[in-house]
Amino acid sequence: MTDTPLIIVYIFLFPGFLFLLAYAMLFEFLDRRIAARMQHRVGPPLFQPFADFVKMLGKEVIDPQGVDRPVFDAAPVIALAAVMTAFLYIPVVSASPLAFQGDLVLVLYLMALPTIILFVMGWLSRNIYSAIGGIRTVTQMFIYEVPFFLALLTPALMAGTWSISEIVSWQQDHLWFMVLQPIGFVVALIGLQAKLERTPFDIPEAETELVAGPWTELTGRRLALMHLASDVSCVTGCALIAALFLGGPTIPWTIAPVWLGWICGFFLFLAKTLVVLLILSSVKVATGRIRIDQLNTIGWKYIASAALVQVAVVLVMNSIRVGA
Amino acid sequence: MTSPLTLDFVMETMKGSGTAEQVRSNRIRITTTPKRVRDAITTSRELLACERLITISAADNGRTLELIYHLTGPHRTVISIAAELPRDAPEIPTVSDILPPAGIYERQIHDLFGIVFAGHPDLKRIILGEDWPEHEYPLRKDWKPGPDTFYGGIREERI
Amino acid sequence: MPEVIVPIGPQHPALKEPVNFRVIADGEKIVRLELDISYTHRGIEKAAEQRTFIRALPLLERVCGICSHSHSTAFAKGVEELMQLTIPPRAQYIRTIIGELERMHSHLLWLGVAAHEIGFNTLFMWTWRDREAVQDTLEEMSGNRVHYGMNEVGGVRRDLTPSQVNAALQRLPNLEERITKYVDMVQNQETMLLRFRGIGKLTKEEVLKYGAVGPTARASGVDYDIRMDDPYLVYADVPWNVVTDTSGDVYGRTRVRIGELAESLKIVRSCLEHLPEGPIRVNPPKTAPKGEILSRYEAPRGELVHFIRTNGTDRVERVDIRTPTLANWTSVAACLVNQNLADIPVIVAAIDPCLSCTSRITIVDKGDGNTGIVTWDELRRRSRLRDRRQEGA
Amino acid sequence: MAAPAASLSQRLVNWARQKSPWITIFNSGGCNACDIEIIACLMPRFDVERFGILSKGSPRHADILIVTGPVTLKQAPRLRRVWEQIPEPKYVIAMGACGADGGVFHGLYHVMQRVEDVIPVDVYVAGCPPRPDEIINAVVTCLNLMSEDAAHGGKEWRQKKRSEFPGGMIPSVEAML
């Protein structure tokens, strides 16, 4: 898997960008459909996200007065690019060929980029709603980012490596981290729900208070790209948690022909990410939005301390194993 | 004080400020002069336990502008205090400091009838558009809208 | 954080109707609030003076879309009383049935919108789905989902056939079961409790001082309910009781409204079962004698008052409409100071504002809620005074 | 006026516009019955999300502006500003009798009767208030208009056609027939 044409295919075609875009739109469709079915509604058809995306591309682009166009145009593209590259390091078929020591940290950094860009867009669009929305985005980020990182780094601590693919292979012959570190799994889910700004934590984009938060002034292709970026970050986040806590796309027993193993791994990957999405969507439907100061108290009092407890437990288990 | 008020009890407590009459089973109407409205309301708040202002209604009966303050309390009887104001310079002291909601009703009446409430902290334009001409009080009987608008009657030429 | 002026409205997703808040916020805390509501002023009272009673009713019905039956019943009831005209008992029963059905659909609507304000869209969808059952009943009885046009001076315009009656009766048990589901959902749904409890708190004295009406007042223990105080139509001889609560915040108002929902259902069921026979309208005299009356009606949002004055002709000399939301605005402004920016929609929604009724006032709130512009630092002193008082209490 | 052969991308964009019309509601001083009926469209019984219709808060994200109520004097400038904020392929639906000519509030002193005087209107809906399925029918008519305009390249041909009729009183929706 090391010769370049295969890698180019890997990056652009199969588990890379093309597949990722299609899968992101499928995710948005499933998310809206699950939410609708739980609210006793029919929900949108399969091609709806694609239709929305193309329609938004076709709309007129309005620049608010006094905004500097280049940054306003470039920001959504950077957000989308950051999140799509993050997906490359997550094992989809089996170990990802681009893996290296420390790609977990790189993925976490790239996943944090869209939130900052959302703040920049809000601040740039010179509109009171988006400014306050942007400030709320950043305040919310400070609250959930620390526990989210802690929860995602504890598997690396236990597995002793910083590469996602090696963590996945470590889980093959040990238990899944969901079983070993249940608290970490829950904190990671809450962190991801907050990062994707979904209902219990969609404070910046609170449709009823600030018109649309940082998204207010986005029109046309900027809105399309930013919307796609949030979908792709949803896929990347779910895939990351599936890889770190649910054992990723590997099967314990080896299957003779290699390509059959890949296919089973791929289906396992699909199944696990959809399970994570199901959890997130049902949480989104079942709760209302909480206020930013309530999120602050809950975030630091319970979620952060839970993450720290998890880290302590892992350190103790490490020392015992190293000792024994 | 939860039993309905009787006419003579009200007459006796409000004897200083005008004549009272029983309009219906639980309605008592007191007609006073604009100057004595304020202390009529304060006495009714203390002695008759009228703790709540229902509304201030204003009407223009062609000759004078009338203001009626409706109050009620745990006794569930509605005490209406009425006062008549001259058409040319309608002026009456405000009651918004005793009854906070009155501030709202007074500003509305000022806009539609032009009654000036002396001592009202903020008698700003309230319900009409910003570009509504000053000193145009639509609800007065002598105010007619512009020639092109008729308001709801059958258009004369189309009978 | 310097003061930020946040204009919310008149076009704003949280408010289904045009109201303009100019909120001066210090960070997330609200320091001052200017409320401009007169976007829906259409001059209905002036037009009502030019129309005969028959033509005035459709106009007065359209003061507000959600409480249209309240306005037309209050007006018709007032004019009938001036004419000393008693309408047949069947007409009174039909008016009560439509009035209580309107209260049910209005409270279900409010429960959905309040849940939507805090982003809890599932309850929004569920309550409005159940509201459709009430809408179907109303449409069967009156032919229209919103403006029913059932009222006429002297009685009711359409009769209830037996098939309509038992079709309505069949829908009530399902609704009853749904209402009990909402009762326990509101009590132990975590995020709703977080966002509703302790927000926009009004003590009993504040309610009386700011003249709040309806569920907003009853949530703080003030038991003013016109159907009990000044019984009209058939409320005197139908078994029901006033629902009050003591917590006084948005959570209390939610419980009061759901309680009233159950009460209304009971009233509708007993009215439908004991619907008397007989005519449904009486021919009213052409003109109304000279006189004036304060016709009070318990609308879903509170006490609605029509001050009607007639001068012996077939038209009304003056109709002064004071709607419940108008009375509630002072209490909203009073309890909004020092709350969070995120709580504005919830608190405003808590009084279930019907702006097309209000279309009246702008109030500039100060610490203690009476109107009038005050200098900036005096306002600061007042709000600090208020904080010290709260800490002390 | 044979429609020019639309390129593949143009056909794709037209298809996408048909499949995801986003609406925003503007209450220009009405009795909020129409607003409640529009929200009833979004609810489980009528559920317009299966057609891809979403109600968006910010006018920036919307395609179709639904105006309810007669335009009161105070709301007219704001209605005009909201209409200008909507990105280009935009359509306006005037709701109910009030949108057409002020409805029961025709002639009142604080009301500008017609929505037409403030912003160009594409589709009128009858009823006071129109039933939710009539509102969905209006949005579908708007979509037909959209495909008509796409075929003729922009909205100008419709204004021109309207002025050809004496008195300009053609049904603005003959595309529906």
PDB file of C-alpha atoms in Angstrom, chain B residues 24 26-27 29 51-52 54-61 66 68 70 72-74 76 78 100-101 103-105 107-108 112-113 120-122 126-128 138-141 143 151-154, chain C residues 36 38 41 45-47 49-51 55 81 208-213 223-224 229-230 292 294-296 303 305 307 309 317-318 320 322 326-327 330 359-364 370-373:
ATOM      1  CA  ARG B  24     -75.078  45.949  37.842  1.00  0.00           C
ATOM      2  CA  ASN B  26     -71.010  43.728  40.946  1.00  0.00           C
ATOM      3  CA  ARG B  27     -70.341  47.068  39.214  1.00  0.00           C
ATOM      4  CA  ARG B  29     -69.678  53.605  39.063  1.00  0.00           C
ATOM      5  CA  GLU B  51     -55.575  46.427  44.563  1.00  0.00           C
ATOM      6  CA  ARG B  52     -55.732  45.910  40.814  1.00  0.00           C
ATOM      7  CA  ILE B  54     -58.240  46.507  35.174  1.00  0.00           C
ATOM      8  CA  THR B  55     -57.957  49.253  32.589  1.00  0.00           C
ATOM      9  CA  ILE B  56     -58.411  52.939  31.824  1.00  0.00           C
ATOM     10  CA  SER B  57     -60.971  53.400  29.059  1.00  0.00           C
ATOM     11  CA  ALA B  58     -61.372  56.664  27.221  1.00  0.00           C
ATOM     12  CA  ALA B  59     -64.326  57.774  25.109  1.00  0.00           C
ATOM     13  CA  ASP B  60     -65.295  60.873  23.162  1.00  0.00           C
ATOM     14  CA  ASN B  61     -69.025  61.609  23.436  1.00  0.00           C
ATOM     15  CA  GLU B  66     -64.354  60.909  29.293  1.00  0.00           C
ATOM     16  CA  ILE B  68     -63.000  55.835  33.285  1.00  0.00           C
ATOM     17  CA  HIS B  70     -61.767  50.464  36.429  1.00  0.00           C
ATOM     18  CA  THR B  72     -61.117  45.624  41.351  1.00  0.00           C
ATOM     19  CA  GLY B  73     -59.906  43.660  44.365  1.00  0.00           C
ATOM     20  CA  PRO B  74     -60.466  40.395  46.273  1.00  0.00           C
ATOM     21  CA  ARG B  76     -64.496  40.947  42.972  1.00  0.00           C
ATOM     22  CA  VAL B  78     -65.522  46.508  39.796  1.00  0.00           C
ATOM     23  CA  PRO B 100     -47.516  51.035  37.486  1.00  0.00           C
ATOM     24  CA  PRO B 101     -49.639  49.489  34.677  1.00  0.00           C
ATOM     25  CA  GLY B 103     -48.394  54.281  32.787  1.00  0.00           C
ATOM     26  CA  ILE B 104     -49.000  52.056  29.787  1.00  0.00           C
ATOM     27  CA  TYR B 105     -52.696  52.825  29.366  1.00  0.00           C
ATOM     28  CA  ARG B 107     -49.515  56.720  27.085  1.00  0.00           C
ATOM     29  CA  GLN B 108     -51.846  54.912  24.716  1.00  0.00           C
ATOM     30  CA  LEU B 112     -55.088  58.351  20.425  1.00  0.00           C
ATOM     31  CA  PHE B 113     -57.030  61.109  22.217  1.00  0.00           C
ATOM     32  CA  HIS B 120     -46.209  61.226  33.560  1.00  0.00           C
ATOM     33  CA  PRO B 121     -42.474  60.394  33.375  1.00  0.00           C
ATOM     34  CA  ASP B 122     -42.375  59.565  29.676  1.00  0.00           C
ATOM     35  CA  ILE B 126     -46.356  54.869  21.393  1.00  0.00           C
ATOM     36  CA  ILE B 127     -48.675  53.173  19.050  1.00  0.00           C
ATOM     37  CA  LEU B 128     -48.724  55.166  15.846  1.00  0.00           C
ATOM     38  CA  PRO B 138     -57.342  59.464  15.257  1.00  0.00           C
ATOM     39  CA  LEU B 139     -59.906  58.275  17.787  1.00  0.00           C
ATOM     40  CA  ARG B 140     -61.536  61.646  18.341  1.00  0.00           C
ATOM     41  CA  LYS B 141     -64.969  61.968  16.779  1.00  0.00           C
ATOM     42  CA  TRP B 143     -60.980  63.354  13.172  1.00  0.00           C
ATOM     43  CA  TYR B 151     -62.718  52.822   7.099  1.00  0.00           C
ATOM     44  CA  GLY B 152     -65.059  50.016   6.619  1.00  0.00           C
ATOM     45  CA  GLY B 153     -68.433  51.562   6.128  1.00  0.00           C
ATOM     46  CA  ILE B 154     -70.122  50.923   2.810  1.00  0.00           C
TER      47      ILE B 154
ATOM     48  CA  ASP C  36     -41.721  48.566  20.895  1.00  0.00           C
ATOM     49  CA  SER C  38     -46.983  48.851  17.937  1.00  0.00           C
ATOM     50  CA  HIS C  41     -51.688  48.648  15.221  1.00  0.00           C
ATOM     51  CA  GLU C  45     -61.450  50.633  17.199  1.00  0.00           C
ATOM     52  CA  LYS C  46     -62.009  53.534  14.841  1.00  0.00           C
ATOM     53  CA  ALA C  47     -63.287  51.177  12.136  1.00  0.00           C
ATOM     54  CA  GLU C  49     -67.347  52.692  15.275  1.00  0.00           C
ATOM     55  CA  GLN C  50     -68.342  52.948  11.611  1.00  0.00           C
ATOM     56  CA  ARG C  51     -69.839  49.469  11.318  1.00  0.00           C
ATOM     57  CA  ARG C  55     -70.400  43.872  10.369  1.00  0.00           C
ATOM     58  CA  GLU C  81     -76.391  42.891  27.947  1.00  0.00           C
ATOM     59  CA  LEU C 208     -50.627  42.704  41.874  1.00  0.00           C
ATOM     60  CA  LYS C 209     -48.403  45.759  41.578  1.00  0.00           C
ATOM     61  CA  TYR C 210     -47.639  45.246  37.879  1.00  0.00           C
ATOM     62  CA  GLY C 211     -51.187  44.188  37.086  1.00  0.00           C
ATOM     63  CA  ALA C 212     -50.363  40.819  35.501  1.00  0.00           C
ATOM     64  CA  VAL C 213     -53.379  38.778  34.390  1.00  0.00           C
ATOM     65  CA  ASP C 223     -56.508  33.472  41.912  1.00  0.00           C
ATOM     66  CA  TYR C 224     -58.191  36.045  39.621  1.00  0.00           C
ATOM     67  CA  ASP C 229     -65.264  36.044  39.742  1.00  0.00           C
ATOM     68  CA  ASP C 230     -67.854  37.364  37.299  1.00  0.00           C
ATOM     69  CA  GLU C 292     -72.051  51.672  28.470  1.00  0.00           C
ATOM     70  CA  LEU C 294     -67.390  46.809  30.764  1.00  0.00           C
ATOM     71  CA  SER C 295     -67.626  43.324  29.250  1.00  0.00           C
ATOM     72  CA  ARG C 296     -65.016  41.047  30.848  1.00  0.00           C
ATOM     73  CA  GLU C 303     -58.565  38.889  31.346  1.00  0.00           C
ATOM     74  CA  VAL C 305     -61.909  43.661  28.618  1.00  0.00           C
ATOM     75  CA  PHE C 307     -65.535  48.751  27.147  1.00  0.00           C
ATOM     76  CA  ARG C 309     -70.610  52.419  24.746  1.00  0.00           C
ATOM     77  CA  GLU C 317     -70.161  54.701  19.777  1.00  0.00           C
ATOM     78  CA  ARG C 318     -66.936  53.450  21.317  1.00  0.00           C
ATOM     79  CA  ASP C 320     -62.104  50.176  23.942  1.00  0.00           C
ATOM     80  CA  ARG C 322     -57.767  46.083  26.561  1.00  0.00           C
ATOM     81  CA  LEU C 326     -51.119  44.492  27.167  1.00  0.00           C
ATOM     82  CA  ALA C 327     -51.541  44.066  30.919  1.00  0.00           C
ATOM     83  CA  THR C 330     -45.109  45.619  32.569  1.00  0.00           C
ATOM     84  CA  SER C 359     -50.469  46.574  19.294  1.00  0.00           C
ATOM     85  CA  ARG C 360     -50.362  49.236  21.898  1.00  0.00           C
ATOM     86  CA  ILE C 361     -47.382  50.131  23.925  1.00  0.00           C
ATOM     87  CA  THR C 362     -43.732  50.870  24.188  1.00  0.00           C
ATOM     88  CA  ILE C 363     -42.413  50.702  27.693  1.00  0.00           C
ATOM     89  CA  VAL C 364     -38.937  51.529  28.826  1.00  0.00           C
ATOM     90  CA  ASN C 370     -42.795  51.837  35.953  1.00  0.00           C
ATOM     91  CA  THR C 371     -42.466  53.561  32.682  1.00  0.00           C
ATOM     92  CA  GLY C 372     -40.350  56.545  31.747  1.00  0.00           C
ATOM     93  CA  ILE C 373     -36.834  57.221  30.612  1.00  0.00           C
TER      94      ILE C 373
END
